[in-house]
Coordinates of C-alpha atoms in Angstrom, one line a residue:
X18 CA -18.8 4.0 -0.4
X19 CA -15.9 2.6 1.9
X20 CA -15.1 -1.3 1.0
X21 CA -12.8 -3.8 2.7
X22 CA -11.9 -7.6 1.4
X23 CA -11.0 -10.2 4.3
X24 CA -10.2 -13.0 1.3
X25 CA -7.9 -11.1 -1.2
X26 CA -10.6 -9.1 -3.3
X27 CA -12.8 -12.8 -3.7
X28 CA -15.8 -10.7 -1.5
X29 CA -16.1 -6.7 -0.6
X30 CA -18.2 -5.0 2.1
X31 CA -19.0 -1.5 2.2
X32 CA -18.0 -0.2 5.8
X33 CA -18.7 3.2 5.2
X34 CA -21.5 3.6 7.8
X35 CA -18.6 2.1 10.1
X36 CA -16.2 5.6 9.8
X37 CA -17.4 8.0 12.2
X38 CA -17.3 11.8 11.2
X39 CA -19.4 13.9 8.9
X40 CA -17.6 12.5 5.7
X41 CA -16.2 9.5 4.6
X42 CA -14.8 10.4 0.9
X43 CA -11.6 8.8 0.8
X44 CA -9.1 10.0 -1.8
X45 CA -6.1 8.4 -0.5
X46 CA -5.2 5.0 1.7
X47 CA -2.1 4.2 3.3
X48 CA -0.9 1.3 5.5
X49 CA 1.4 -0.2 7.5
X50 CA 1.3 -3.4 9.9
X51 CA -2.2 -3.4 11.1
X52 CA -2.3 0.9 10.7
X53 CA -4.8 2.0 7.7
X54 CA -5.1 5.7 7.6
X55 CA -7.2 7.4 4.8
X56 CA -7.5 10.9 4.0
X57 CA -10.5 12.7 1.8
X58 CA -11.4 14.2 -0.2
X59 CA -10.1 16.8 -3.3
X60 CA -13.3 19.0 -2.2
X61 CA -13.3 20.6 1.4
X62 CA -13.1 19.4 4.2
X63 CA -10.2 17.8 4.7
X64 CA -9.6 14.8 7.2
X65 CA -8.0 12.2 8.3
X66 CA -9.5 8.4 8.9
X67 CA -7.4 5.6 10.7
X68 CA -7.3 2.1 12.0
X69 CA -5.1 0.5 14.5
X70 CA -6.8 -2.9 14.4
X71 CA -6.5 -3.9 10.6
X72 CA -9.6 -2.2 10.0
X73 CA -11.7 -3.2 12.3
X74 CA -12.6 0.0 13.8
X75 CA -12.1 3.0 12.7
X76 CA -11.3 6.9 14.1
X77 CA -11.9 10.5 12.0
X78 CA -10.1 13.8 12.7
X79 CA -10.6 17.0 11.4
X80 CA -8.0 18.1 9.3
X81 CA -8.4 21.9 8.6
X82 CA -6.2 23.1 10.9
X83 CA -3.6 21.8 8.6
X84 CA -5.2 21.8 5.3
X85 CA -8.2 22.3 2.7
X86 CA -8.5 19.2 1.3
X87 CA -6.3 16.3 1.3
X88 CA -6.0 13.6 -1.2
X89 CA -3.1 11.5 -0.9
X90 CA -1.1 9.6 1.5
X91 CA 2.3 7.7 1.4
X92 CA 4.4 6.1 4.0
X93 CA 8.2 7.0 3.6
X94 CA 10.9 3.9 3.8
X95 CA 11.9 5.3 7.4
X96 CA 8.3 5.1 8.3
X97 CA 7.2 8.8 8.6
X98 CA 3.3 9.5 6.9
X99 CA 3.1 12.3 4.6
X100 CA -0.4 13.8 2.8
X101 CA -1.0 16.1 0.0
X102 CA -3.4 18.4 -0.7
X103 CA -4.2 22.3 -0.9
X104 CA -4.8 25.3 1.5
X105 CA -6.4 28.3 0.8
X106 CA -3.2 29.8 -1.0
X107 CA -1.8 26.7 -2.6
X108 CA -0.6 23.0 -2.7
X109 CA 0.6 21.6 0.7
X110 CA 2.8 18.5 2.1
X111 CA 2.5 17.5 5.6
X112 CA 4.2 15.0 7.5
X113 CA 3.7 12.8 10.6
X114 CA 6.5 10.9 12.7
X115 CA 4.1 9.4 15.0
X116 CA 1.5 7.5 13.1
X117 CA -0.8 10.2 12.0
X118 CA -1.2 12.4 15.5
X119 CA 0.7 15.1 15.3
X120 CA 1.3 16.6 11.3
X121 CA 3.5 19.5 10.3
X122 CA 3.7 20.9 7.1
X123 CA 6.5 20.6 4.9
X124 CA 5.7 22.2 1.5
X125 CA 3.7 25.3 0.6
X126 CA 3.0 27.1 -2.0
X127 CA 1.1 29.9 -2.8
X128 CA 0.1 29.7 -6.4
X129 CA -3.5 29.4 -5.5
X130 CA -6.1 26.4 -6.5
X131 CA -3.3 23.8 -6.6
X132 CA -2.9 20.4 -5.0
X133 CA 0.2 17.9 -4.2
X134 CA -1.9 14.6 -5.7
X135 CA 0.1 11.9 -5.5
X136 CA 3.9 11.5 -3.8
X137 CA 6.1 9.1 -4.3
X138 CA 9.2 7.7 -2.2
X139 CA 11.9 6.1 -4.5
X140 CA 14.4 5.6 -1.6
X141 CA 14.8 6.8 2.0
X142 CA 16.3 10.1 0.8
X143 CA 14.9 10.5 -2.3
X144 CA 11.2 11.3 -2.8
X145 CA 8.9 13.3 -5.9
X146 CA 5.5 14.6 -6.0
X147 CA 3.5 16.2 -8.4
X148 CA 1.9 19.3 -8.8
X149 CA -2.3 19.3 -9.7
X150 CA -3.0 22.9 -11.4
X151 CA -5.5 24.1 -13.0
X152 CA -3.9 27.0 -15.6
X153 CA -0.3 28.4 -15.8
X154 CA 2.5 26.0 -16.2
X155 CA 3.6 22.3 -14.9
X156 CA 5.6 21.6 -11.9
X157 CA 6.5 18.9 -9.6
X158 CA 7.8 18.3 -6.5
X159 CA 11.2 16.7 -5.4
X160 CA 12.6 15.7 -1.8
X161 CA 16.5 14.6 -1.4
X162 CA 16.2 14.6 2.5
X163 CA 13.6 12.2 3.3
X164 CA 10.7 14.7 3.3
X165 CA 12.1 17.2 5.7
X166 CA 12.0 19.9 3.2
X167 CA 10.9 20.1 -1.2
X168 CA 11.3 22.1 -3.5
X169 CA 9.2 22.8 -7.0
X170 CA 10.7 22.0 -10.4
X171 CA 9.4 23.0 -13.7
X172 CA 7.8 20.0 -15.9
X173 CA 6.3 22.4 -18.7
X174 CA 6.1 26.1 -19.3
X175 CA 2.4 25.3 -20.4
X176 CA -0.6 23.5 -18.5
X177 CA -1.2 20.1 -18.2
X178 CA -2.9 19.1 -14.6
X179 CA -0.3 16.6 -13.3
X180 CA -1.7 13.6 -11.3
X181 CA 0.1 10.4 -11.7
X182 CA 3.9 9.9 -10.8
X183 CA 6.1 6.7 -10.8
X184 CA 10.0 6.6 -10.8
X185 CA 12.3 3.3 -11.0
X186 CA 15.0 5.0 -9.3
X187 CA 16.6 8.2 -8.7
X188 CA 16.8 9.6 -11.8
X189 CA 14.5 7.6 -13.9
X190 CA 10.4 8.8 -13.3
X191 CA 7.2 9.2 -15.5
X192 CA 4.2 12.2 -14.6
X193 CA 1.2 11.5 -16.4
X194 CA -1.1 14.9 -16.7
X195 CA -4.6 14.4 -16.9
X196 CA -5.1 15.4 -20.7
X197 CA -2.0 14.6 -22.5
X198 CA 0.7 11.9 -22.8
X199 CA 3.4 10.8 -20.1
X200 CA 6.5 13.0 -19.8
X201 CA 9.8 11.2 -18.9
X202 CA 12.5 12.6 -16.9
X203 CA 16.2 10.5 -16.7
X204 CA 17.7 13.4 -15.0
X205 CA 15.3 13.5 -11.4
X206 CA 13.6 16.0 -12.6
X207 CA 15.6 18.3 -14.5
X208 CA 14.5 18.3 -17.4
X209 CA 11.6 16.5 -19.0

């Protein structure tokens, strides 16, 4: 299912029948002025979704040249569109600077099933992602150039499957693991 509201959330439709392509399993939404791009799903395959006419109508592209699976999207201040997700050797960040046409990527690793699952942009420089694993240890992501390039930090030397992520500023952030409490960070990402 694929719902829109025209009144605020008062009334929802489901438009799925209205996304061309083979799938419509959105994992992660993004906007901006009357753009909607979505991105799906955490299983294979992955793709992109968009709309140039506030949802109106809607366009699907393959995204496996570029990825396995993609499930998140965010929109940086300067207005570059990133997405996270995994390849076939690990988790993977790539970016768009022209509304969702043309992606490079921007992180890799290779540590196997992995993901990027959520990212988030605390200012125009300054940006943090984390790290879904299934074994091993805990890491996250970090950005101090916009999104051009990130590099991995350590959260834990033991497992906890990082999906949530929110920061107040800089230096200040919260990752929330799937099966345990929130860890804090007051040092961006230092230590936690």
């Amino acid at each position: 299912s694929f719902f829109m509201t025209e009144d605020g959330g008062e009334n929802w439709t489901n438009i799925a029948d209205q996304i061309p392509g083979p799938d419509t399993d959105i994992c992660g939404l993004e906007h901006q002025g009357d753009s909607i791009w979505g991105v799906g799903v955490f299983a294979d395959p992955a793709y992109l979704i968009q709309s140039n006419d506030r949802g109106q109508t809607w366009s699907w592209t393959s995204m496996a040249n570029h990825a396995n699976a993609l499930v998140e999207l965010a929109m940086s201040p300067s207005g570059e569109l990133f997405a996270g997700g995994r390849t076939d050797t690990g988790a993977t960040i790539l970016r768009s600077t022209d509304g969702g046409q043309v992606w490079e990527t921007v992180f890799a690793n290779s540590d196997g099933l992995e993901f990027i699952w959520k990212l988030d942009f605390v200012t125009e420089d300054v940006a943090y992602g984390t790290v879904e694993s299934f074994s091993g240890s805990t890491s996250m992501v970090k950005s101090v150039d916009g999104g051009n390039t990130w590099i991995e930090l350590p959260v834990s030397p033991f497992y906890y499957d990082l999906q949530g992520i929110g920061f107040v500023d800089e230096e200040t952030g919260w990752v929330s693991p799937r099966n345990a409490a929130l860890w804090l960070t007051t040092d961006g990402g230092q230590s936690w």
